[in-house]
XYZ file of C-alpha atoms in Angstrom:
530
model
C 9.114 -4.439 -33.884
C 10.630 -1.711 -31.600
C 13.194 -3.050 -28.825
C 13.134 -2.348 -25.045
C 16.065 -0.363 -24.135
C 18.795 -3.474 -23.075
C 19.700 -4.714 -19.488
C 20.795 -7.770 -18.437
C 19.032 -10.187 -16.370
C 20.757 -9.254 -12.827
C 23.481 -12.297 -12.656
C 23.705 -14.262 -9.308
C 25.724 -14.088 -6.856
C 28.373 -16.744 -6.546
C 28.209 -19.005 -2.991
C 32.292 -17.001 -2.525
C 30.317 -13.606 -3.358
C 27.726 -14.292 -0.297
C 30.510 -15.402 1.909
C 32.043 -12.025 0.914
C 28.942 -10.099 1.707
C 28.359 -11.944 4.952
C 31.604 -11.296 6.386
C 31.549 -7.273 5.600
C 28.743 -6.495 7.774
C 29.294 -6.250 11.323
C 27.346 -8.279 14.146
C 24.106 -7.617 14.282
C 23.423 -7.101 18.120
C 25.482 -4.082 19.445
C 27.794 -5.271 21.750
C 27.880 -8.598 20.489
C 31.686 -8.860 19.343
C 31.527 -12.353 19.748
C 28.193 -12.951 17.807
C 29.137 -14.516 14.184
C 28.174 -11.696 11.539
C 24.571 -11.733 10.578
C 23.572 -13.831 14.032
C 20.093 -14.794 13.975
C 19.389 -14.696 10.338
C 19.264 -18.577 10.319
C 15.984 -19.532 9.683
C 14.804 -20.626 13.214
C 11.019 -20.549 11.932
C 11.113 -23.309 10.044
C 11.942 -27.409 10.484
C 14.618 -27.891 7.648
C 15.719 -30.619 5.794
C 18.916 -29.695 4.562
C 19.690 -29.826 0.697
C 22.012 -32.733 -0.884
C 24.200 -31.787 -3.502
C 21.425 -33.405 -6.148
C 18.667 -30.751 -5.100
C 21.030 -27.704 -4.966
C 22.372 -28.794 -9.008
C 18.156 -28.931 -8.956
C 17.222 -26.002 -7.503
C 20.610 -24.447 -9.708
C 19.508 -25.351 -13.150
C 15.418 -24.452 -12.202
C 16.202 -20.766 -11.346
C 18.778 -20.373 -13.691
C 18.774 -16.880 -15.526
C 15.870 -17.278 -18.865
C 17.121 -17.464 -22.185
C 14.236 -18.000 -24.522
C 11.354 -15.563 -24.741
C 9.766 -16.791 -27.455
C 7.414 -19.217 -25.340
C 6.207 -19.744 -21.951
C 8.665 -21.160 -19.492
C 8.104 -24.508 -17.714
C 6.150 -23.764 -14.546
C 5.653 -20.620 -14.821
C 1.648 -20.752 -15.064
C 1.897 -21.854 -11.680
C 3.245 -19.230 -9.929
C 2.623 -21.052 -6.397
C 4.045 -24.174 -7.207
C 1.931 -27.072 -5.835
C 0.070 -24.252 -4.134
C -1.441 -23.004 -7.050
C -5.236 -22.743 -7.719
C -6.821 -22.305 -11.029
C -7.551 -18.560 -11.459
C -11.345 -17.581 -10.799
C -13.147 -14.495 -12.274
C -14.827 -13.372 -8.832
C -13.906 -11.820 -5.913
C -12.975 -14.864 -4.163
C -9.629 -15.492 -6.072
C -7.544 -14.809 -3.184
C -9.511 -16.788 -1.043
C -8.861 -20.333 -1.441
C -7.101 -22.604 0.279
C -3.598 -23.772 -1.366
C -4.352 -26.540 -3.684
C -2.231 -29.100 -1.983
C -3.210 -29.023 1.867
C -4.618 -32.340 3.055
C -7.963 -32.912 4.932
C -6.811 -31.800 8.125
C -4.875 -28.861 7.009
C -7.902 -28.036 5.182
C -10.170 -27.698 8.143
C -7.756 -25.610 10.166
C -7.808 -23.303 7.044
C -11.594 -23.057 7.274
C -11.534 -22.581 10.588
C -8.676 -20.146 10.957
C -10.760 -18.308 7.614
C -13.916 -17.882 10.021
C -11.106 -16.528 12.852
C -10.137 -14.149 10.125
C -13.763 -12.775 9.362
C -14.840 -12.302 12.777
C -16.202 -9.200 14.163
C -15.050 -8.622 17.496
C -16.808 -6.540 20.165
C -16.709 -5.058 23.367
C -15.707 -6.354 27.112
C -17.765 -7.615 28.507
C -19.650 -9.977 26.025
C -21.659 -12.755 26.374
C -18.798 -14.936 24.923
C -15.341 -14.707 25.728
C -14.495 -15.732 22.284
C -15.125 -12.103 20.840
C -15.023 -9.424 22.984
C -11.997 -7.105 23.841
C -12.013 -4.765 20.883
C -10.079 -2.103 21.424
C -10.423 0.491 23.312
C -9.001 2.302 19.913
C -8.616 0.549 17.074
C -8.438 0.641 13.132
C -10.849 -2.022 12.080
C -12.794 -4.933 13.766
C -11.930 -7.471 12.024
C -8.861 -8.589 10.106
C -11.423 -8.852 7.116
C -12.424 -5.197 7.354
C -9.237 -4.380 6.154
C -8.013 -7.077 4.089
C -11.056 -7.687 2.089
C -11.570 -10.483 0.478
C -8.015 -11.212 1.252
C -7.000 -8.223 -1.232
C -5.535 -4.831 -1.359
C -6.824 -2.281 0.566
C -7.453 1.459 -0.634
C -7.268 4.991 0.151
C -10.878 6.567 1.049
C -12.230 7.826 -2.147
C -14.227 10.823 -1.041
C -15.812 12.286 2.127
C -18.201 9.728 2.511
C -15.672 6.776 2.946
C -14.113 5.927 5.729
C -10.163 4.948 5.527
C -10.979 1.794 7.096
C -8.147 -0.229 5.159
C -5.636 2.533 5.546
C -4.330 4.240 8.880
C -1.256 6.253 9.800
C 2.046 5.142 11.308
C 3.860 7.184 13.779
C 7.123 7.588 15.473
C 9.355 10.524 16.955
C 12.995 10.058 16.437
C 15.257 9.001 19.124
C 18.837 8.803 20.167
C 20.869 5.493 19.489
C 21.263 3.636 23.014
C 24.541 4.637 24.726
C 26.463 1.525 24.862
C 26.649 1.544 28.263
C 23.326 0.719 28.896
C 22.995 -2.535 28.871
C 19.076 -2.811 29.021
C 18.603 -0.876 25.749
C 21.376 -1.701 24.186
C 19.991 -5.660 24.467
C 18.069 -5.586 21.432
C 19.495 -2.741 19.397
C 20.527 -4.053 16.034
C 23.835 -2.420 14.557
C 22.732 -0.445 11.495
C 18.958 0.764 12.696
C 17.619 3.837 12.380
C 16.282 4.607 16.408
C 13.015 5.728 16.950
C 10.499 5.647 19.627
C 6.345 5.407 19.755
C 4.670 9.220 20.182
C 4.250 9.287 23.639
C 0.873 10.167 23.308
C -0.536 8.130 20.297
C 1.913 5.151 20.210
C 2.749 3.667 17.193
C 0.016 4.209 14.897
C -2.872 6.310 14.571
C -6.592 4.521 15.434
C -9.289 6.334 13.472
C -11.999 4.685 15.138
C -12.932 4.263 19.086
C -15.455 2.533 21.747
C -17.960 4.631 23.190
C -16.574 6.844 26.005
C -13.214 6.897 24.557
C -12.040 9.359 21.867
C -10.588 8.299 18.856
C -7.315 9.286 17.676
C -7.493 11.354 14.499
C -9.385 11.412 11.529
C -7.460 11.168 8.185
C -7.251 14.056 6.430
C -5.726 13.125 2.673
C -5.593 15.704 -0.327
C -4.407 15.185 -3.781
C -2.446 17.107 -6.217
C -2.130 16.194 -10.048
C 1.063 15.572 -12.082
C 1.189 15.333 -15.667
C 4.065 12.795 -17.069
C 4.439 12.994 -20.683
C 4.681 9.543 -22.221
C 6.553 8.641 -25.672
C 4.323 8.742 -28.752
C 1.933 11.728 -27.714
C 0.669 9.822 -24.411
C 0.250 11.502 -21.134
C -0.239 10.148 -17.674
C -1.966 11.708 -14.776
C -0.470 11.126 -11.093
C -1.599 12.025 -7.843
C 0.581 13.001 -5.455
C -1.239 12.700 -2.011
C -0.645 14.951 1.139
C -1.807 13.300 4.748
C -2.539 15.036 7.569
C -3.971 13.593 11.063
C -6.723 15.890 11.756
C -8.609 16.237 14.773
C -6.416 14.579 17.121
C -8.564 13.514 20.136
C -5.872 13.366 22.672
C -4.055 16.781 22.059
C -1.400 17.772 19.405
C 1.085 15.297 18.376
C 4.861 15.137 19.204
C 6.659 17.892 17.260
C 8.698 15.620 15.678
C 6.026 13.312 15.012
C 6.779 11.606 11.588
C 3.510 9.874 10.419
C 3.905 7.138 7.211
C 0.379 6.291 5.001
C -0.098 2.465 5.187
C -2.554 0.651 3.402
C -3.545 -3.193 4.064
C -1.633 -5.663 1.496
C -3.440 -8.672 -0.550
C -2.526 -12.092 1.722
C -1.443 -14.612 -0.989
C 1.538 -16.395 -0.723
C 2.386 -15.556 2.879
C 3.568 -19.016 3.716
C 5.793 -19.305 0.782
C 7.472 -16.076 1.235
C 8.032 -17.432 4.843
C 9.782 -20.473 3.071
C 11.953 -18.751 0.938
C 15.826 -19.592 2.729
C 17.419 -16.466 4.114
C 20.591 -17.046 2.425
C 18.624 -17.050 -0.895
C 17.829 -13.475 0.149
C 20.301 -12.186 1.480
C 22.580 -13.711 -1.607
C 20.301 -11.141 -3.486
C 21.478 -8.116 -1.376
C 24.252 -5.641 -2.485
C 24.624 -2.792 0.018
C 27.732 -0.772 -1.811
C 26.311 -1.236 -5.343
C 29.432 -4.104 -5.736
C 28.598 -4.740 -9.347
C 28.107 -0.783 -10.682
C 23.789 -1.690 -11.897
C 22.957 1.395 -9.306
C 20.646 -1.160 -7.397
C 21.633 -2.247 -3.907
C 19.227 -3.548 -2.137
C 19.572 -3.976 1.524
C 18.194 -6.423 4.452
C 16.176 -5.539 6.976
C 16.588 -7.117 10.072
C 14.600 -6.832 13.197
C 14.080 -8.151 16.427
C 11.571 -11.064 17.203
C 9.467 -11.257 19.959
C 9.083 -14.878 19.325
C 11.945 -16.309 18.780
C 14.166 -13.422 21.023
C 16.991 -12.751 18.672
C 17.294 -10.495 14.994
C 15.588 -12.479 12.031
C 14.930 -11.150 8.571
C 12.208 -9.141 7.805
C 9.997 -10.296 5.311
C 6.641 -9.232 5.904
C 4.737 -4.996 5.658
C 5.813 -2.522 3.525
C 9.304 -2.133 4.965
C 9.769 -5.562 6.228
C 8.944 -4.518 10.214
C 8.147 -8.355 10.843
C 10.148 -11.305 10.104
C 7.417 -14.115 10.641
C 3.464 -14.455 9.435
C 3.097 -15.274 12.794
C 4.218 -11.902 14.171
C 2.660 -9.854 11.517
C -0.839 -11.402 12.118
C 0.191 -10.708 16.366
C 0.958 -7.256 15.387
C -2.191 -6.943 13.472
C -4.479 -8.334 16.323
C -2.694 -5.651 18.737
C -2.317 -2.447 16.436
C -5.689 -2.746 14.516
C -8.252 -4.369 16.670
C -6.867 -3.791 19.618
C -6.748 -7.572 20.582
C -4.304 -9.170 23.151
C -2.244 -12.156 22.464
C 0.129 -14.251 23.419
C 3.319 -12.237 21.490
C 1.638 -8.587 22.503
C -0.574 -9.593 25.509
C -1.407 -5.621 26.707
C -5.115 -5.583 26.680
C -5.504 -2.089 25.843
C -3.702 -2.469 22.504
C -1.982 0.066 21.057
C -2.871 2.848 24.268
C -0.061 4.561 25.397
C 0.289 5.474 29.601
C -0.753 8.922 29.368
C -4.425 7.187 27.337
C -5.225 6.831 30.793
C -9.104 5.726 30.267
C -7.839 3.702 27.265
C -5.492 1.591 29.692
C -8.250 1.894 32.531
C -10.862 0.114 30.592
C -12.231 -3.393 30.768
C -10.271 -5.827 28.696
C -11.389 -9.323 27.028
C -8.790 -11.084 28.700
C -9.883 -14.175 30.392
C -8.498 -16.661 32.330
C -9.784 -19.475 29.806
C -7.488 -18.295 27.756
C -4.355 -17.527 29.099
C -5.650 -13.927 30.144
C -5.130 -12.714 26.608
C -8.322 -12.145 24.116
C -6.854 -14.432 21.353
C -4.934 -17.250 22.665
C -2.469 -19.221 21.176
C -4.473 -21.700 19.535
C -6.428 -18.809 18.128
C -3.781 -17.019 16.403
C -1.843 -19.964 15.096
C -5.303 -20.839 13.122
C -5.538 -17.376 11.762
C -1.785 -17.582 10.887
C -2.071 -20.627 9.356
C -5.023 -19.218 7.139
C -3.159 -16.543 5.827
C 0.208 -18.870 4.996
C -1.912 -20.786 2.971
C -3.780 -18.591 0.775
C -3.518 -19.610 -2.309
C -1.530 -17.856 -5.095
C -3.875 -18.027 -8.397
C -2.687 -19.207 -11.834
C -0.918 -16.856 -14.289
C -3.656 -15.797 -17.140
C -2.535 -15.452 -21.361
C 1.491 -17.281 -20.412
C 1.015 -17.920 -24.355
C -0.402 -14.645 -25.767
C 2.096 -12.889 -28.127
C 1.494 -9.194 -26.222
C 2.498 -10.923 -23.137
C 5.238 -12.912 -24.362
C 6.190 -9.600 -25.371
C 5.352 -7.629 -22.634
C 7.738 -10.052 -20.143
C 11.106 -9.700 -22.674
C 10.149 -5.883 -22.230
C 10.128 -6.502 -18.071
C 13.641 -8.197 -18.383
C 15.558 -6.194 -20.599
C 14.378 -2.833 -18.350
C 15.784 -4.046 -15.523
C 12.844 -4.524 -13.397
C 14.151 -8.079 -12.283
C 16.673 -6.463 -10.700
C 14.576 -6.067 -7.885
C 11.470 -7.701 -8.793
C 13.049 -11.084 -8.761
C 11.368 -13.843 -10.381
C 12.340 -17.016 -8.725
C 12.983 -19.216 -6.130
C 12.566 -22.477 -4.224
C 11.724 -22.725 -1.111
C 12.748 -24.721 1.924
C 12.431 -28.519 2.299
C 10.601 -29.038 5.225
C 9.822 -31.965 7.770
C 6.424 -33.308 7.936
C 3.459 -32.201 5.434
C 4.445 -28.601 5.217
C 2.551 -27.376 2.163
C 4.925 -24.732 1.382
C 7.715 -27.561 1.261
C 10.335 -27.429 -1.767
C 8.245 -25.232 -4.306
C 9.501 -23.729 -7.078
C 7.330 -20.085 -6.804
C 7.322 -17.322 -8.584
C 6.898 -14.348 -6.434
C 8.633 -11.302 -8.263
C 10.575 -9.929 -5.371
C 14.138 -9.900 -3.603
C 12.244 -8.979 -0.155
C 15.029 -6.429 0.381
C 14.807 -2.883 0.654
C 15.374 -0.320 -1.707
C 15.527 3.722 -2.172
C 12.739 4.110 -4.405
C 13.023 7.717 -4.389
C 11.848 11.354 -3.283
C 8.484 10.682 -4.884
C 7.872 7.795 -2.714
C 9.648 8.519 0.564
C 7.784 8.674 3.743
C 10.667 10.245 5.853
C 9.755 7.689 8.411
C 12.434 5.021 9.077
C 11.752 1.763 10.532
C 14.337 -0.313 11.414
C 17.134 -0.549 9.023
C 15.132 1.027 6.385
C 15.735 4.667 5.799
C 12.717 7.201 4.551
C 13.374 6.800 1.331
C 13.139 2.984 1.421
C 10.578 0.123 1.184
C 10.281 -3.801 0.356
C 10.310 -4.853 -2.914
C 6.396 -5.781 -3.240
C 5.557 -9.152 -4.633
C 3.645 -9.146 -8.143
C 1.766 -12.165 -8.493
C -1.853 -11.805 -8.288
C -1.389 -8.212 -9.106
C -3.192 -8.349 -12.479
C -6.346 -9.717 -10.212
C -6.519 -6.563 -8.472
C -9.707 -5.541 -9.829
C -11.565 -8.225 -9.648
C -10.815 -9.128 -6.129
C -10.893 -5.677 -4.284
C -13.113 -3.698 -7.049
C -10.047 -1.052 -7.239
C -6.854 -0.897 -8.933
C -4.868 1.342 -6.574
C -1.211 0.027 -6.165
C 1.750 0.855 -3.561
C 1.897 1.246 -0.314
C -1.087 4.347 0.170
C -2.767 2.982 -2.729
C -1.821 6.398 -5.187
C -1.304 4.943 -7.864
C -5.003 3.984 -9.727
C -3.216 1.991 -12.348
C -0.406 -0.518 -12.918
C 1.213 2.157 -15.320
C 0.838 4.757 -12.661
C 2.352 2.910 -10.236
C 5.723 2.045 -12.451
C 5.932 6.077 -13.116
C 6.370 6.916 -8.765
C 9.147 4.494 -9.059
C 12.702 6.660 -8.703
C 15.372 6.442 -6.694
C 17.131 2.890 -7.822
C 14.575 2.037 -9.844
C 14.811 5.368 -11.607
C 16.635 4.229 -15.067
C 14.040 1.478 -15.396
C 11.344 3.717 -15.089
C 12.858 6.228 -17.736
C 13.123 3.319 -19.860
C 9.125 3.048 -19.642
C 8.546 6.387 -20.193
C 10.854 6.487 -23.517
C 9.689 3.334 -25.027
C 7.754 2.332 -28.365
C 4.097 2.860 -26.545
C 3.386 -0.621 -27.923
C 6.215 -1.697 -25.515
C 4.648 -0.002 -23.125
C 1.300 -1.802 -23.274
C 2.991 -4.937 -23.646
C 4.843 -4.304 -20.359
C 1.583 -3.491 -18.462
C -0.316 -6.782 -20.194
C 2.063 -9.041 -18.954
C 1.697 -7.241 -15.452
C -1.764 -7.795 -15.736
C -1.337 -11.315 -17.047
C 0.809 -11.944 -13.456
């Protein structure tokens, strides 16, 4: 049988290498020369038990590079750990609760599950418990865009709206002069600066209440690419072109860089959360140290909740560090809801949206004077921490066997990183000391001038995005009724989506091209077995 091209499983860092890494970058915070390097990358989120010298051998010998591809690896069915729920054949596979939440945590699932479908409407309503949409917003309900807890999707054709799918924007901006102390306060050494348009904010809202215009309407056109494959096969790509058409509130900043985003699938959240930061960042490798032309790269960012730089973990390039944030950023940005982390009540409306900012919000005394309090979003963020991750499908059948010694020896473990263990936590955590199975570093990496958005955010450059998780990606289908991958949805097909990879990821894409088309299969079966 024809060989994959050979690359070694990408070898661990030693606990001396980290120590190494973490004392060559500077301090974080600008201005901070007496912050340790890397300040605020501790793991504040979380309760933590500490690890004795028993677990780490553990944890050590668990995630220890594979040897054997003849058969499936312990575990590895179970790609959520303890979490893990037997994989169904409908489009509620995303949708159920981790397998090992107890009664109570169960309820606040269900409950923070009905938070998550709601519709919101208007101020004022009859109930204070949904009203407030808007003025502009993307969607009205976390739902609309994350359906059935899947992948969203570009629109396919005049008659469908891009309501899983909107446009980020930003306008470059100068780095703070050091001088000023009030911008300079949470400036993080190493970020790219930019600033909201100072007309349409920070992203683009295709949709509006009455009396108030919306935004834009997306405009998105394709172009085809033919890739010829080894053995006589060809593949078809699309390359897309975006444009914000009709913009309701005049023309957009000159300099207006605008970045395709379409909604992720919610599994695994919590776990992700777990993962320990120095497991990630032991993953990172900035100046290419070891010569394999990968070096991913951390992105750090500023939270809101915790007031200091964290690791980002969560969107496309890793803007939020917490599923807590991400779900307050979602409320604000795409329904236009108020909370306790982003309490405006007009969302994401800029000052010179004057009617936007004028209009009647849903905020209410009862609850804090935001339109989701507190208790409210911790139930929705609980719900999506504790999605369940579904089984792996076929861990035995010979094409997939094969298909996941073809995914090693490419290389694509260098970035798509198989495993980890997460956190031991106090209490009944559910995500507690898992072994998981996410495929992902969650760092950032150039992936090329196929896939760049020119559009940096944070640390993350235009060219750059966050290794996506795999598992659950072979479930695609049958959850969202699509298979569009990456992060505008593009690519209709797994194999499409490995061909827009370039950039680091470029040699292990060539490899896919070149190989025995029988490899090739392989490789995309044991995708689809994930």
């Amino acid at each position: 049988m024809p060989t994959a091209p050979s690359r070694p499983w990408r070898a661990r860092p030693t606990p001396l290498l980290v120590a190494a890494l973490v004392a060559a970058i500077p301090p974080l915070v600008a201005g901070a020369e007496t912050a340790p390097p890397w300040a605020g990358l501790e793991d504040v989120h979380l309760d933590i038990i500490p690890r004795t010298a028993e677990e780490r051998a553990r944890v050590g010998a668990v995630t220890a590079p594979p040897k054997d591809f003849a058969a499936p690896w312990p575990y590895e069915e179970n790609p959520g750990g303890a979490q893990t729920v037997r994989a169904r054949g409908t489009a509620d596979a995303f949708s159920q609760p981790a397998a090992n939440l107890t009664f109570r945590q169960e309820l606040d699932f269900k409950v923070g599950n009905g938070m998550f479908r709601r519709v919101w409407v208007s101020a004022p309503a009859s109930t204070i418990a949904s009203d407030g949409l808007g003025p502009l917003y993307n969607a009205r309900s976390c739902q609309r865009c994350h359906l059935k807890d899947g992948r969203g999707h570009p629109p396919e054709g005049p008659e469908d709206d891009a309501v899983s799918m909107f446009l980020r924007i930003s306008i470059p901006a100068p780095i703070p002069d050091e001088g000023d102390l009030a911008a300079m306060e949470h400036y993080i050494a190493g970020t790219h600066a930019t600033a909201p348009d100072p007309v349409y904010g920070t992203q683009l809202q295709d949709f509006s209440l009455p009396g108030h215009a919306a935004e834009y309407r997306l405009d998105l056109r394709h172009e085809e690419i033919e890739v010829p494959l080894s053995g006589g096969e060809m593949a078809v790509l699309r390359r897309p072109a975006y444009a914000a058409a009709d913009p309701g509130y005049g023309p957009l900043h000159p300099d207006a860089m605008l970045s395709p985003r379409v909604a992720p699938q919610m599994i695994g959240m919590g776990l992700l959360e777990a993962i320990p930061a120095a497991d990630i960042l032991a993953w990172a490798d900035p100046e290419d140290g070891d010569g394999d032309g990968i070096s991913g790269i951390p992105q750090i960012v500023w939270s809101d909740v915790h007031d200091r730089p964290m690791l980002g973990r969560f969107g496309h390039k890793a803007g939020n560090p917490t599923v807590l944030e991400q779900t307050a950023s979602a409320f604000a940005g795409d329904i236009g809801i108020s909370n306790p982390v982003y309490p405006a009540g007009s969302g994401d409306c800029t000052d010179r949206q004057i009617a936007c900012i004028a209009a009647l919000d849903g905020g209410d005394a009862e609850q804090g004077g935001v339109e989701i309090d507190a208790v409210g979003l911790d139930l929705v963020a609980f719900y999506s921490r504790t999605l369940a991750v579904p089984a792996r499908r076929d861990v035995a059948d010979r094409q997939v066997l094969r298909g996941r010694e073809v995914f090693f020896a490419t290389g694509c473990t260098s970035c798509h990183r198989p495993t980890y263990v997460t956190h031991r936590l106090a209490g009944d955590d559910p995500a507690s000391f898992q072994l998981i199975w996410p495929y992902t570093d969650l760092l950032l990496h150039d992936m090329g001038e196929g896939l760049a958005d020119n559009r940096p955010e944070g640390r993350a450059d235009g060219r750059e995005w966050r290794t996506a998780p795999l598992w659950g990606v072979g479930l695609t289908e049958t959850v969202s009724g699509h298979s569009y991958f990456l992060h505008d949805g593009r690519a209709r097909s797994l194999l499409e989506a490995v061909l827009w990879h370039g950039g680091e990821a470029q040699a292990a894409r060539d490899a896919v091209v070149e190989m025995a088309p029988e490899d090739r299969a392989a490789l995309i079966r044991y995708l689809e077995s994930l």
